[in-house]
Amino acid sequence: MSSRFSHPLTAVAIAVVVTLPWVAAWVTGAASGLGHIGTVVVSGLAVLGASFLLAWGAETAEKDVPRAFALAVLAVLAVAPEYAVDALYAWQAATDPSKANLAVANMTGANRILIGLGWSGIALFSIFKAIRGRDDTSVVNRDGYLRDAVTLDPSISTEILFLFIATVYAFFVPIGAGIDWVDTVVLVGLYVTYIAIIIRGDVDEHDEQVGVPAYFQAKPKVARFASVLSLFAYSAFLIFTAVEPFAHGLEELGLQFGIPEFFMIQWIAPLASESPELIVTAYLVNKARSTAAFNALISSKLNQWTLLIGTLVVVYSISLGQYGKLPFDLKQEAEIWLTAAQSFFALTVLVNFQIDVREAVTLLVLFVSQVVIEFAIIRTFPEAVAEGHSINLLLAYTAIYLLIGVVLLVKRREDLKRLASLTVRNVRGEPTPEPGGAD
């Protein structure tokens, strides 16, 4: 009996079973009658199950396709709900201009969550697991206070450099007070170029898998492909159908407790829509695969920071019936600058393929403190006054991120050159050196 429960398919069955209440509710149309709490619980369980199925599919696929490409597919599927929410607001903006601000707010909130909670949290979780005895070769103990670090594989250089380029370009997006066709061409072009590079890569000597991925990888190629496609397809269905009700249910619960709607749309809804990838990366860290976890998060950030922004104007123009620039106000300009500045600082941290406890805590504290202070401003001052204070706060944090990032980048300018060199080697298909790098 115990062997049955330890069988890999048992884990798959459990993940599927927890999703079935949502599937039944969605198919029968009963989802609308669950109530806010019921919707959050049932759809939340579906998101949890989908996250594990998605992770198993990506790990299984690593045997047949380049790891970076498998994780890029995982990232696209995991952030699909974010695309759906932003596309909805962009579509509605054609008839209600205020929705354009919501599209930008939701997008910037999701991007900052990925770094402020995702990157910092995964780094701290990886180091915590290593301290507790988990054998993770990517975690290194270093002398000094809070100096233990996660070391990333140099093969991730392509993702970091492309994200760096997209981040530098993002600083110029607010200048036109809207997202236009130039932004679409540049940002979508960057992402297409990135995919074209990584799909040409060789299949990696994948890590020795255990559990569900090992079970599927041992199958013949046709069965393996069928398993991967099934896991991806079912998890994608769950994410597409369950995450939006999950986020909306949380929004409604938040509004009942007096949390402002705009705050809910910028932070609570994106946090819910980002939950699949956060769960997936935590799962990878728990398997001592910190580099794969960071690769997944960086891929998510890259496709949101390029493909998501670039396609908003396309959706808006289709809804408008003609080409139009997606407009946004002064506060959203400041939001984009802050998001770009946070991304810039985070990338200067990773430019040497390491992130230590102090750096992770700095990312986390800066993110949380800005959100908490802005929430206090919104709750304390009238709306007209609060917006002015919020803009000043956003610009102040933008300056802080840029100042720290520039200082760090000057210190690590040789690491930046090495990053560019490694990316060129990856493009040429040359072998990547072993992990390591200067501090």
CSV table of C-alpha atoms in Angstrom, one decimal:
chain,number,residue,atom,x,y,z
A,1,MET,CA,0.0,0.0,0.0
A,2,SER,CA,2.8,2.4,0.9
A,3,SER,CA,4.4,1.9,-2.5
A,4,ARG,CA,1.2,3.1,-4.2
A,5,PHE,CA,1.3,6.3,-2.2
A,6,SER,CA,4.9,6.9,-3.0
A,7,HIS,CA,4.3,6.3,-6.8
A,8,PRO,CA,4.9,9.5,-8.8
A,9,LEU,CA,1.5,9.3,-10.4
A,10,THR,CA,-0.1,9.6,-6.9
A,11,ALA,CA,1.3,13.1,-6.7
A,12,VAL,CA,-0.1,13.9,-10.1
A,13,ALA,CA,-3.5,12.5,-9.1
A,14,ILE,CA,-3.5,14.6,-5.9
A,15,ALA,CA,-2.7,17.7,-7.9
A,16,VAL,CA,-5.5,17.0,-10.3
A,17,VAL,CA,-8.0,16.1,-7.6
A,18,VAL,CA,-7.7,19.5,-5.9
A,19,THR,CA,-8.4,21.2,-9.2
A,20,LEU,CA,-11.6,19.2,-9.9
A,21,PRO,CA,-14.0,21.3,-7.7
A,22,TRP,CA,-13.1,24.3,-9.8
A,23,VAL,CA,-13.4,22.4,-13.1
A,24,ALA,CA,-16.9,21.2,-12.0
A,25,ALA,CA,-18.0,24.7,-11.0
A,26,TRP,CA,-16.7,26.2,-14.2
A,27,VAL,CA,-18.2,23.6,-16.5
A,28,THR,CA,-21.6,23.7,-14.8
A,29,GLY,CA,-21.7,27.4,-14.4
A,30,ALA,CA,-21.9,27.1,-10.6
A,31,ALA,CA,-18.7,29.2,-10.1
A,32,SER,CA,-20.8,32.4,-9.9
A,33,GLY,CA,-22.8,31.1,-7.0
A,34,LEU,CA,-19.8,30.2,-4.8
A,35,GLY,CA,-19.6,33.6,-3.1
A,36,HIS,CA,-16.3,35.5,-2.7
A,37,ILE,CA,-14.8,33.2,0.0
A,38,GLY,CA,-15.9,30.1,-1.8
A,39,THR,CA,-14.5,31.4,-5.1
A,40,VAL,CA,-11.2,32.2,-3.5
A,41,VAL,CA,-10.9,28.8,-1.9
A,42,VAL,CA,-11.9,26.7,-4.8
A,43,SER,CA,-10.1,28.7,-7.5
A,44,GLY,CA,-7.1,29.1,-5.3
A,45,LEU,CA,-6.8,25.3,-4.9
A,46,ALA,CA,-7.0,25.0,-8.7
A,47,VAL,CA,-4.2,27.5,-9.1
A,48,LEU,CA,-2.1,25.5,-6.6
A,49,GLY,CA,-2.6,22.3,-8.4
A,50,ALA,CA,-2.0,23.9,-11.8
A,51,SER,CA,1.3,25.3,-10.5
A,52,PHE,CA,2.7,21.9,-9.6
A,53,LEU,CA,1.5,20.4,-12.9
A,54,LEU,CA,3.1,23.2,-14.8
A,55,ALA,CA,6.4,22.8,-13.0
A,56,TRP,CA,6.4,19.0,-13.6
A,57,GLY,CA,5.8,19.6,-17.3
A,58,ALA,CA,8.6,22.1,-17.6
A,59,GLU,CA,11.1,19.8,-15.8
A,60,THR,CA,10.1,16.9,-18.0
A,61,ALA,CA,10.5,19.0,-21.1
A,62,GLU,CA,14.1,19.8,-20.2
A,63,LYS,CA,15.2,16.3,-21.5
A,64,ASP,CA,14.2,17.3,-25.1
A,65,VAL,CA,14.5,21.0,-25.4
A,66,PRO,CA,16.9,23.7,-24.1
A,67,ARG,CA,16.3,24.4,-20.4
A,68,ALA,CA,16.0,28.1,-21.0
A,69,PHE,CA,13.2,27.5,-23.6
A,70,ALA,CA,11.3,25.1,-21.4
A,71,LEU,CA,11.4,27.7,-18.6
A,72,ALA,CA,10.4,30.5,-21.0
A,73,VAL,CA,7.3,28.4,-22.0
A,74,LEU,CA,6.6,27.9,-18.3
A,75,ALA,CA,6.9,31.6,-17.7
A,76,VAL,CA,4.5,32.5,-20.5
A,77,LEU,CA,1.9,30.1,-19.2
A,78,ALA,CA,2.4,31.2,-15.6
A,79,VAL,CA,1.9,34.9,-16.4
A,80,ALA,CA,-0.9,34.4,-18.9
A,81,PRO,CA,-3.5,35.6,-16.3
A,82,GLU,CA,-1.6,38.9,-16.1
A,83,TYR,CA,-1.8,39.3,-19.8
A,84,ALA,CA,-5.6,38.6,-19.7
A,85,VAL,CA,-6.2,41.2,-17.0
A,86,ASP,CA,-4.1,43.9,-18.6
A,87,ALA,CA,-5.6,43.1,-22.1
A,88,LEU,CA,-9.1,43.5,-20.6
A,89,TYR,CA,-8.3,47.0,-19.2
A,90,ALA,CA,-6.6,48.0,-22.5
A,91,TRP,CA,-9.6,46.9,-24.4
A,92,GLN,CA,-12.0,48.8,-22.1
A,93,ALA,CA,-9.8,51.9,-22.3
A,94,ALA,CA,-11.1,52.5,-25.9
A,95,THR,CA,-14.5,53.5,-24.4
A,96,ASP,CA,-13.4,54.5,-20.9
A,97,PRO,CA,-10.0,56.3,-20.9
A,98,SER,CA,-9.6,55.8,-17.1
A,99,LYS,CA,-9.1,52.1,-17.7
A,100,ALA,CA,-5.8,52.8,-19.4
A,101,ASN,CA,-4.4,53.9,-16.1
A,102,LEU,CA,-5.6,50.7,-14.5
A,103,ALA,CA,-3.8,48.7,-17.3
A,104,VAL,CA,-0.5,50.5,-16.5
A,105,ALA,CA,-1.0,50.2,-12.7
A,106,ASN,CA,-1.7,46.5,-12.9
A,107,MET,CA,1.3,45.9,-15.2
A,108,THR,CA,3.7,47.9,-13.0
A,109,GLY,CA,2.4,46.3,-9.8
A,110,ALA,CA,2.9,42.8,-11.3
A,111,ASN,CA,6.4,43.6,-12.4
A,112,ARG,CA,7.5,45.1,-9.1
A,113,ILE,CA,6.0,42.1,-7.2
A,114,LEU,CA,8.1,39.7,-9.3
A,115,ILE,CA,11.3,41.4,-8.2
A,116,GLY,CA,10.3,42.8,-4.8
A,117,LEU,CA,8.8,39.6,-3.5
A,118,GLY,CA,9.8,37.0,-6.1
A,119,TRP,CA,13.5,37.6,-6.6
A,120,SER,CA,14.2,38.5,-3.0
A,121,GLY,CA,12.0,35.8,-1.6
A,122,ILE,CA,13.4,33.0,-3.7
A,123,ALA,CA,17.0,34.1,-2.7
A,124,LEU,CA,16.2,34.2,1.0
A,125,PHE,CA,14.2,30.9,0.8
A,126,SER,CA,17.1,29.2,-1.0
A,127,ILE,CA,19.6,30.3,1.6
A,128,PHE,CA,17.2,29.4,4.4
A,129,LYS,CA,16.8,25.9,3.0
A,130,ALA,CA,20.6,25.5,2.7
A,131,ILE,CA,21.1,26.6,6.3
A,132,ARG,CA,18.5,24.0,7.3
A,133,GLY,CA,20.6,21.3,5.7
A,134,ARG,CA,19.3,21.2,2.1
A,135,ASP,CA,22.1,20.3,-0.3
A,136,ASP,CA,22.0,23.1,-2.8
A,137,THR,CA,25.3,23.7,-4.6
A,138,SER,CA,24.2,27.1,-5.8
A,139,VAL,CA,24.1,28.4,-2.2
A,140,VAL,CA,27.6,29.5,-1.0
A,141,ASN,CA,28.6,30.5,2.6
A,142,ARG,CA,30.7,33.6,2.7
A,143,ASP,CA,32.5,35.5,5.4
A,144,GLY,CA,30.8,38.6,6.8
A,145,TYR,CA,27.4,39.5,8.2
A,146,LEU,CA,24.5,38.4,6.0
A,147,ARG,CA,26.9,37.5,3.1
A,148,ASP,CA,25.7,34.0,2.3
A,149,ALA,CA,24.6,34.1,-1.4
A,150,VAL,CA,22.9,32.2,-4.2
A,151,THR,CA,25.2,31.8,-7.2
A,152,LEU,CA,23.5,31.6,-10.5
A,153,ASP,CA,24.7,29.7,-13.6
A,154,PRO,CA,26.4,32.0,-16.2
A,155,SER,CA,24.1,30.4,-18.8
A,156,ILE,CA,21.4,32.8,-17.5
A,157,SER,CA,23.4,35.7,-19.0
A,158,THR,CA,21.2,36.0,-22.1
A,159,GLU,CA,18.1,36.5,-20.0
A,160,ILE,CA,19.8,39.1,-17.8
A,161,LEU,CA,21.3,41.1,-20.7
A,162,PHE,CA,18.0,41.2,-22.6
A,163,LEU,CA,16.2,42.3,-19.5
A,164,PHE,CA,18.8,45.0,-19.0
A,165,ILE,CA,18.3,46.3,-22.5
A,166,ALA,CA,14.5,46.3,-22.0
A,167,THR,CA,14.9,48.1,-18.7
A,168,VAL,CA,17.0,50.9,-20.1
A,169,TYR,CA,14.4,51.4,-22.9
A,170,ALA,CA,11.6,51.4,-20.4
A,171,PHE,CA,12.9,54.7,-18.9
A,172,PHE,CA,11.9,56.4,-22.2
A,173,VAL,CA,8.4,55.0,-22.4
A,174,PRO,CA,6.8,57.6,-20.2
A,175,ILE,CA,8.2,60.5,-22.2
A,176,GLY,CA,5.4,60.3,-24.7
A,177,ALA,CA,2.7,60.0,-22.0
A,178,GLY,CA,1.5,56.8,-23.6
A,179,ILE,CA,2.5,53.5,-25.1
A,180,ASP,CA,2.8,53.7,-28.9
A,181,TRP,CA,3.7,51.6,-31.9
A,182,VAL,CA,7.5,52.3,-31.5
A,183,ASP,CA,7.3,50.8,-28.0
A,184,THR,CA,5.6,47.7,-29.5
A,185,VAL,CA,8.2,47.3,-32.3
A,186,VAL,CA,11.1,47.6,-29.9
A,187,LEU,CA,9.8,45.6,-26.9
A,188,VAL,CA,8.2,42.8,-28.8
A,189,GLY,CA,11.2,42.7,-31.2
A,190,LEU,CA,13.5,42.2,-28.2
A,191,TYR,CA,11.4,39.3,-26.9
A,192,VAL,CA,11.2,37.6,-30.3
A,193,THR,CA,15.0,38.0,-30.7
A,194,TYR,CA,15.5,36.5,-27.3
A,195,ILE,CA,13.3,33.5,-28.1
A,196,ALA,CA,15.1,33.0,-31.4
A,197,ILE,CA,18.4,32.8,-29.6
A,198,ILE,CA,17.4,30.4,-26.8
A,199,ILE,CA,15.5,28.0,-29.1
A,200,ARG,CA,18.7,27.4,-31.1
A,201,GLY,CA,20.5,26.2,-28.0
A,202,ASP,CA,21.5,22.7,-27.4
A,203,VAL,CA,19.6,20.5,-25.0
A,204,ASP,CA,21.3,20.7,-21.6
A,205,GLU,CA,22.7,17.9,-19.6
A,206,HIS,CA,19.7,18.1,-17.4
A,207,ASP,CA,19.9,17.6,-13.6
A,208,GLU,CA,19.1,14.1,-12.4
A,209,GLN,CA,15.4,14.3,-11.7
A,210,VAL,CA,13.4,12.5,-9.0
A,211,GLY,CA,9.7,12.0,-8.5
A,212,VAL,CA,7.2,13.0,-11.2
A,213,PRO,CA,9.7,14.5,-13.8
A,214,ALA,CA,11.9,11.4,-13.5
A,215,TYR,CA,8.9,9.1,-14.1
A,216,PHE,CA,7.9,10.9,-17.3
A,217,GLN,CA,11.4,11.4,-18.6
A,218,ALA,CA,11.9,7.6,-18.4
A,219,LYS,CA,9.1,7.1,-20.9
A,220,PRO,CA,9.6,6.7,-24.7
A,221,LYS,CA,9.8,10.0,-26.5
A,222,VAL,CA,6.2,10.0,-27.9
A,223,ALA,CA,4.7,9.2,-24.5
A,224,ARG,CA,7.0,11.9,-22.9
A,225,PHE,CA,5.9,14.5,-25.4
A,226,ALA,CA,2.2,13.6,-24.8
A,227,SER,CA,2.8,13.9,-21.0
A,228,VAL,CA,4.4,17.3,-21.3
A,229,LEU,CA,1.7,18.6,-23.7
A,230,SER,CA,-1.0,17.3,-21.4
A,231,LEU,CA,0.5,18.8,-18.3
A,232,PHE,CA,1.0,22.2,-20.0
A,233,ALA,CA,-2.5,22.2,-21.6
A,234,TYR,CA,-4.4,21.3,-18.5
A,235,SER,CA,-2.4,23.7,-16.2
A,236,ALA,CA,-2.9,26.4,-18.9
A,237,PHE,CA,-6.7,25.8,-18.9
A,238,LEU,CA,-6.8,26.0,-15.1
A,239,ILE,CA,-4.6,29.2,-15.0
A,240,PHE,CA,-6.7,30.9,-17.7
A,241,THR,CA,-10.0,30.1,-16.0
A,242,ALA,CA,-9.2,30.2,-12.3
A,243,VAL,CA,-6.7,33.0,-11.7
A,244,GLU,CA,-9.0,35.9,-12.7
A,245,PRO,CA,-11.9,34.7,-10.4
A,246,PHE,CA,-9.3,34.1,-7.7
A,247,ALA,CA,-7.9,37.7,-8.1
A,248,HIS,CA,-11.4,39.2,-8.4
A,249,GLY,CA,-12.6,37.3,-5.3
A,250,LEU,CA,-9.6,38.7,-3.3
A,251,GLU,CA,-10.4,42.2,-4.7
A,252,GLU,CA,-14.0,42.0,-3.4
A,253,LEU,CA,-12.9,40.7,0.0
A,254,GLY,CA,-10.4,43.6,0.2
A,255,LEU,CA,-13.0,46.1,-0.7
A,256,GLN,CA,-15.2,44.8,2.1
A,257,PHE,CA,-12.4,45.7,4.5
A,258,GLY,CA,-12.1,49.2,3.1
A,259,ILE,CA,-9.0,48.8,0.9
A,260,PRO,CA,-9.2,51.3,-2.0
A,261,GLU,CA,-10.1,49.8,-5.4
A,262,PHE,CA,-7.0,51.3,-7.2
A,263,PHE,CA,-4.7,49.8,-4.6
A,264,MET,CA,-6.4,46.4,-5.0
A,265,ILE,CA,-6.0,46.5,-8.7
A,266,GLN,CA,-2.3,47.4,-8.5
A,267,TRP,CA,-1.3,45.0,-5.8
A,268,ILE,CA,-3.7,42.4,-4.7
A,269,ALA,CA,-4.9,41.4,-8.2
A,270,PRO,CA,-1.3,41.1,-9.6
A,271,LEU,CA,-0.2,39.2,-6.5
A,272,ALA,CA,-3.0,36.7,-7.2
A,273,SER,CA,-2.2,36.5,-10.9
A,274,GLU,CA,1.5,36.0,-10.2
A,275,SER,CA,0.8,33.2,-7.7
A,276,PRO,CA,1.4,30.3,-10.2
A,277,GLU,CA,5.0,31.3,-11.0
A,278,LEU,CA,5.8,32.1,-7.3
A,279,ILE,CA,4.6,28.7,-6.3
A,280,VAL,CA,6.5,27.1,-9.2
A,281,THR,CA,9.7,28.8,-8.2
A,282,ALA,CA,9.3,27.9,-4.6
A,283,TYR,CA,8.9,24.3,-5.7
A,284,LEU,CA,12.1,24.5,-7.7
A,285,VAL,CA,14.0,25.9,-4.8
A,286,ASN,CA,12.7,23.1,-2.5
A,287,LYS,CA,14.3,20.7,-5.0
A,288,ALA,CA,17.6,22.6,-4.7
A,289,ARG,CA,17.2,24.1,-8.2
A,290,SER,CA,17.7,27.8,-7.3
A,291,THR,CA,19.2,28.7,-10.7
A,292,ALA,CA,16.2,27.2,-12.5
A,293,ALA,CA,13.9,29.1,-10.1
A,294,PHE,CA,15.7,32.4,-10.9
A,295,ASN,CA,15.7,31.6,-14.6
A,296,ALA,CA,11.9,31.1,-14.5
A,297,LEU,CA,11.4,34.4,-12.6
A,298,ILE,CA,13.7,36.3,-14.9
A,299,SER,CA,11.9,34.9,-17.9
A,300,SER,CA,8.6,36.0,-16.4
A,301,LYS,CA,9.9,39.4,-15.8
A,302,LEU,CA,11.4,39.6,-19.3
A,303,ASN,CA,8.2,38.6,-21.1
A,304,GLN,CA,6.1,41.0,-18.9
A,305,TRP,CA,8.5,43.8,-19.4
A,306,THR,CA,8.6,43.4,-23.2
A,307,LEU,CA,5.7,41.3,-24.6
A,308,LEU,CA,3.1,42.5,-22.1
A,309,ILE,CA,3.8,46.2,-22.5
A,310,GLY,CA,4.3,46.0,-26.2
A,311,THR,CA,1.0,44.3,-26.9
A,312,LEU,CA,-1.2,46.6,-24.8
A,313,VAL,CA,-1.3,49.2,-27.6
A,314,VAL,CA,-2.3,46.5,-30.1
A,315,VAL,CA,-5.3,45.4,-28.0
A,316,TYR,CA,-6.2,49.1,-27.4
A,317,SER,CA,-6.0,49.9,-31.1
A,318,ILE,CA,-8.1,46.9,-32.1
A,319,SER,CA,-10.8,47.9,-29.6
A,320,LEU,CA,-10.6,51.5,-30.8
A,321,GLY,CA,-11.1,50.5,-34.4
A,322,GLN,CA,-8.0,52.4,-35.5
A,323,TYR,CA,-4.4,52.9,-34.4
A,324,GLY,CA,-4.2,54.8,-31.1
A,325,LYS,CA,-1.5,55.4,-28.4
A,326,LEU,CA,-2.5,54.0,-25.0
A,327,PRO,CA,-2.5,57.1,-22.8
A,328,PHE,CA,-1.7,57.3,-19.1
A,329,ASP,CA,-1.5,60.1,-16.6
A,330,LEU,CA,1.4,61.6,-14.6
A,331,LYS,CA,1.1,59.1,-11.7
A,332,GLN,CA,1.4,56.2,-14.1
A,333,GLU,CA,4.5,57.8,-15.7
A,334,ALA,CA,6.0,57.8,-12.2
A,335,GLU,CA,4.9,54.2,-11.7
A,336,ILE,CA,6.8,53.1,-14.9
A,337,TRP,CA,9.9,55.0,-13.9
A,338,LEU,CA,9.9,53.4,-10.5
A,339,THR,CA,9.4,50.0,-12.0
A,340,ALA,CA,12.3,50.5,-14.4
A,341,ALA,CA,14.5,51.8,-11.6
A,342,GLN,CA,13.7,48.8,-9.4
A,343,SER,CA,14.5,46.5,-12.3
A,344,PHE,CA,17.8,48.4,-13.0
A,345,PHE,CA,18.9,48.0,-9.3
A,346,ALA,CA,17.9,44.3,-9.3
A,347,LEU,CA,19.9,43.6,-12.4
A,348,THR,CA,23.0,45.3,-11.1
A,349,VAL,CA,22.7,42.9,-8.2
A,350,LEU,CA,22.6,39.9,-10.5
A,351,VAL,CA,25.2,41.1,-13.0
A,352,ASN,CA,27.9,39.1,-11.1
A,353,PHE,CA,25.6,36.0,-11.1
A,354,GLN,CA,25.1,36.2,-7.3
A,355,ILE,CA,22.6,37.6,-4.9
A,356,ASP,CA,23.4,37.6,-1.2
A,357,VAL,CA,21.2,38.0,1.9
A,358,ARG,CA,21.9,41.8,2.2
A,359,GLU,CA,21.0,42.4,-1.4
A,360,ALA,CA,17.8,40.3,-1.2
A,361,VAL,CA,16.7,42.0,2.1
A,362,THR,CA,17.4,45.5,0.5
A,363,LEU,CA,15.1,44.5,-2.5
A,364,LEU,CA,12.4,43.3,-0.1
A,365,VAL,CA,12.5,46.2,2.3
A,366,LEU,CA,12.5,48.9,-0.5
A,367,PHE,CA,9.5,47.2,-2.1
A,368,VAL,CA,7.5,46.6,1.0
A,369,SER,CA,8.2,50.0,2.5
A,370,GLN,CA,7.1,51.9,-0.6
A,371,VAL,CA,3.8,49.9,-0.8
A,372,VAL,CA,3.1,50.4,2.9
A,373,ILE,CA,3.9,54.2,2.8
A,374,GLU,CA,1.7,54.7,-0.3
A,375,PHE,CA,-1.1,52.8,1.3
A,376,ALA,CA,-0.9,55.0,4.4
A,377,ILE,CA,-1.0,58.1,2.1
A,378,ILE,CA,-4.1,56.8,0.3
A,379,ARG,CA,-5.9,56.1,3.6
A,380,THR,CA,-4.8,59.4,5.3
A,381,PHE,CA,-5.3,62.2,2.7
A,382,PRO,CA,-8.2,63.1,0.3
A,383,GLU,CA,-7.8,61.7,-3.2
A,384,ALA,CA,-6.6,64.9,-4.8
A,385,VAL,CA,-3.9,65.5,-2.2
A,386,ALA,CA,-2.9,61.9,-1.9
A,387,GLU,CA,-2.1,61.6,-5.6
A,388,GLY,CA,0.5,64.4,-5.4
A,389,HIS,CA,2.1,62.8,-2.3
A,390,SER,CA,2.1,59.4,-4.0
A,391,ILE,CA,3.9,60.8,-7.1
A,392,ASN,CA,6.5,62.4,-4.9
A,393,LEU,CA,7.0,59.1,-3.1
A,394,LEU,CA,7.3,57.2,-6.4
A,395,LEU,CA,9.9,59.6,-7.7
A,396,ALA,CA,11.9,59.5,-4.4
A,397,TYR,CA,12.1,55.7,-4.5
A,398,THR,CA,13.0,55.9,-8.2
A,399,ALA,CA,16.0,58.1,-7.2
A,400,ILE,CA,17.0,55.7,-4.4
A,401,TYR,CA,16.9,52.6,-6.7
A,402,LEU,CA,18.9,54.5,-9.3
A,403,LEU,CA,21.5,55.8,-6.9
A,404,ILE,CA,22.2,52.4,-5.4
A,405,GLY,CA,22.1,50.7,-8.8
A,406,VAL,CA,24.6,53.1,-10.4
A,407,VAL,CA,27.0,52.8,-7.5
A,408,LEU,CA,26.8,49.0,-7.7
A,409,LEU,CA,27.1,49.0,-11.5
A,410,VAL,CA,30.3,51.1,-11.3
A,411,LYS,CA,31.7,48.7,-8.8
A,412,ARG,CA,30.8,45.8,-11.0
A,413,ARG,CA,31.5,47.2,-14.5
A,414,GLU,CA,33.9,44.4,-15.2
A,415,ASP,CA,31.0,41.9,-14.4
A,416,LEU,CA,28.8,43.8,-16.9
A,417,LYS,CA,31.5,43.3,-19.6
A,418,ARG,CA,31.7,39.6,-18.7
A,419,LEU,CA,27.9,39.3,-18.9
A,420,ALA,CA,27.9,40.7,-22.4
A,421,SER,CA,30.8,38.4,-23.4
A,422,LEU,CA,29.0,35.4,-22.1
A,423,THR,CA,25.8,36.3,-24.0
A,424,VAL,CA,27.8,36.5,-27.2
A,425,ARG,CA,29.2,33.1,-26.5
A,426,ASN,CA,25.7,31.8,-25.9
A,427,VAL,CA,24.5,33.2,-29.2
A,428,ARG,CA,27.4,31.6,-31.0
A,429,GLY,CA,26.6,28.3,-29.3
A,430,GLU,CA,30.0,28.2,-27.5
A,431,PRO,CA,30.2,26.4,-24.1
A,432,THR,CA,29.5,28.5,-21.0
A,433,PRO,CA,32.1,28.5,-18.2
A,434,GLU,CA,31.3,26.9,-14.9
A,435,PRO,CA,29.3,29.0,-12.3
A,436,GLY,CA,31.2,31.6,-10.4
A,437,GLY,CA,32.1,35.2,-10.6
A,438,ALA,CA,33.6,38.1,-8.7
A,439,ASP,CA,31.7,39.8,-6.0
